[in-house]
mmCIF file of C-alpha atoms in Angstrom:
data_model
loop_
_atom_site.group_PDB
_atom_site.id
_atom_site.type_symbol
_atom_site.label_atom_id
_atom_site.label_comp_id
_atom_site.label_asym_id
_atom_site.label_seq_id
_atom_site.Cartn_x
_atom_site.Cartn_y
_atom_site.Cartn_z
ATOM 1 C CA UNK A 1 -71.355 -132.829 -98.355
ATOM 2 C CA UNK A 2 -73.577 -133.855 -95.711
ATOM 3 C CA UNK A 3 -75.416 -131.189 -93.010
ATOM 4 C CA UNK A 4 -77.018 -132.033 -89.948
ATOM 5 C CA UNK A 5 -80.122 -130.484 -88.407
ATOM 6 C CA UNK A 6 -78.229 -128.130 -86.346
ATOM 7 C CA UNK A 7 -75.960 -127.593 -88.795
ATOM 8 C CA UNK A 8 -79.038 -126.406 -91.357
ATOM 9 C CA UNK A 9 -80.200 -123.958 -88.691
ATOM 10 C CA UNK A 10 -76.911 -122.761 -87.716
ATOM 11 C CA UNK A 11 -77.154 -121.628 -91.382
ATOM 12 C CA UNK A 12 -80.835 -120.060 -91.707
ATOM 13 C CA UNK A 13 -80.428 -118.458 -88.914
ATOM 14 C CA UNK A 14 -77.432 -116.198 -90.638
ATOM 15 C CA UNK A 15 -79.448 -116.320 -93.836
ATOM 16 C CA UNK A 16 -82.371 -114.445 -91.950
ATOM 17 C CA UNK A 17 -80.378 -112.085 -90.690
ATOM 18 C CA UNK A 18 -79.130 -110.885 -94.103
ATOM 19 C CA UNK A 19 -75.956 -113.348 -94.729
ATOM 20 C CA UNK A 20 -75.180 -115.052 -97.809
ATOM 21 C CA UNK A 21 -73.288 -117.764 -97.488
ATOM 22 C CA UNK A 22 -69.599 -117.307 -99.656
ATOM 23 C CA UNK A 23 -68.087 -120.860 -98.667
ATOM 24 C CA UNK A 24 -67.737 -124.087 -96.910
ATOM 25 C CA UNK A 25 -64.126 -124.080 -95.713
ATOM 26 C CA UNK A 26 -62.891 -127.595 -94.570
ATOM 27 C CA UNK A 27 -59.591 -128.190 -92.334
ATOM 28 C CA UNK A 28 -58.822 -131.236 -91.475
ATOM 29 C CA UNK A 29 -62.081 -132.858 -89.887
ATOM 30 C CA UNK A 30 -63.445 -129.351 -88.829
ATOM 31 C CA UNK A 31 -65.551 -127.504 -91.568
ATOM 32 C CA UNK A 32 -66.923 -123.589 -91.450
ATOM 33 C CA UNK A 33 -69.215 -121.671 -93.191
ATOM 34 C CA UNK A 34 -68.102 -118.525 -94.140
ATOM 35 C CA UNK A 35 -70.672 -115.833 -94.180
ATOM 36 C CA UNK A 36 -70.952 -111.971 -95.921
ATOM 37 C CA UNK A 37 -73.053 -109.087 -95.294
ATOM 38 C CA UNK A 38 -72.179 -105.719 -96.194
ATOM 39 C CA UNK A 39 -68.918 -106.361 -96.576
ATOM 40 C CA UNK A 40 -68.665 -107.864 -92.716
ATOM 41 C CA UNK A 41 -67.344 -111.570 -92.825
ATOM 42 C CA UNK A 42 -68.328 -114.179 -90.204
ATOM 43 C CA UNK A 43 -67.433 -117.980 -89.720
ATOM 44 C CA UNK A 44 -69.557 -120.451 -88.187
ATOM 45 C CA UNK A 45 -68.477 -123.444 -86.678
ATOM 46 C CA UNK A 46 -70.444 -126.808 -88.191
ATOM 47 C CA UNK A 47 -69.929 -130.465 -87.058
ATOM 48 C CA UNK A 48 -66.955 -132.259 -88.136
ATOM 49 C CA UNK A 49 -67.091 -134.124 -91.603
ATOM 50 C CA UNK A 50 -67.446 -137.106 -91.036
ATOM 51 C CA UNK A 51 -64.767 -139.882 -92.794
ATOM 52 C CA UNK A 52 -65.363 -142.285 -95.616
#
């Protein structure tokens, strides 16, 4: 799976802030990464995958 730039500091953005990333959730063309931290859950939107 391919991540853009924004997409990669989407991600260390949550990571500095104490996330760990559980998942990369993928519906349809849409994808999320789904985030944890003491127990709290959060989903950030990435850019759509992109078809082969």
């Amino acid at each position: 799976m391919e991540y853009t730039e924004s997409d990669k500091k989407k991600l260390a953005k949550k990571v500095k802030e104490g996330y760990e990333l559980v998942e990369i959730v993928v519906d349809k063309k849409s994808r999320y990464a789904i985030l944890q931290k003491n127990e709290q859950y959060v989903a950030v939107k990435l850019s759509k995958a992109k078809e082969k």
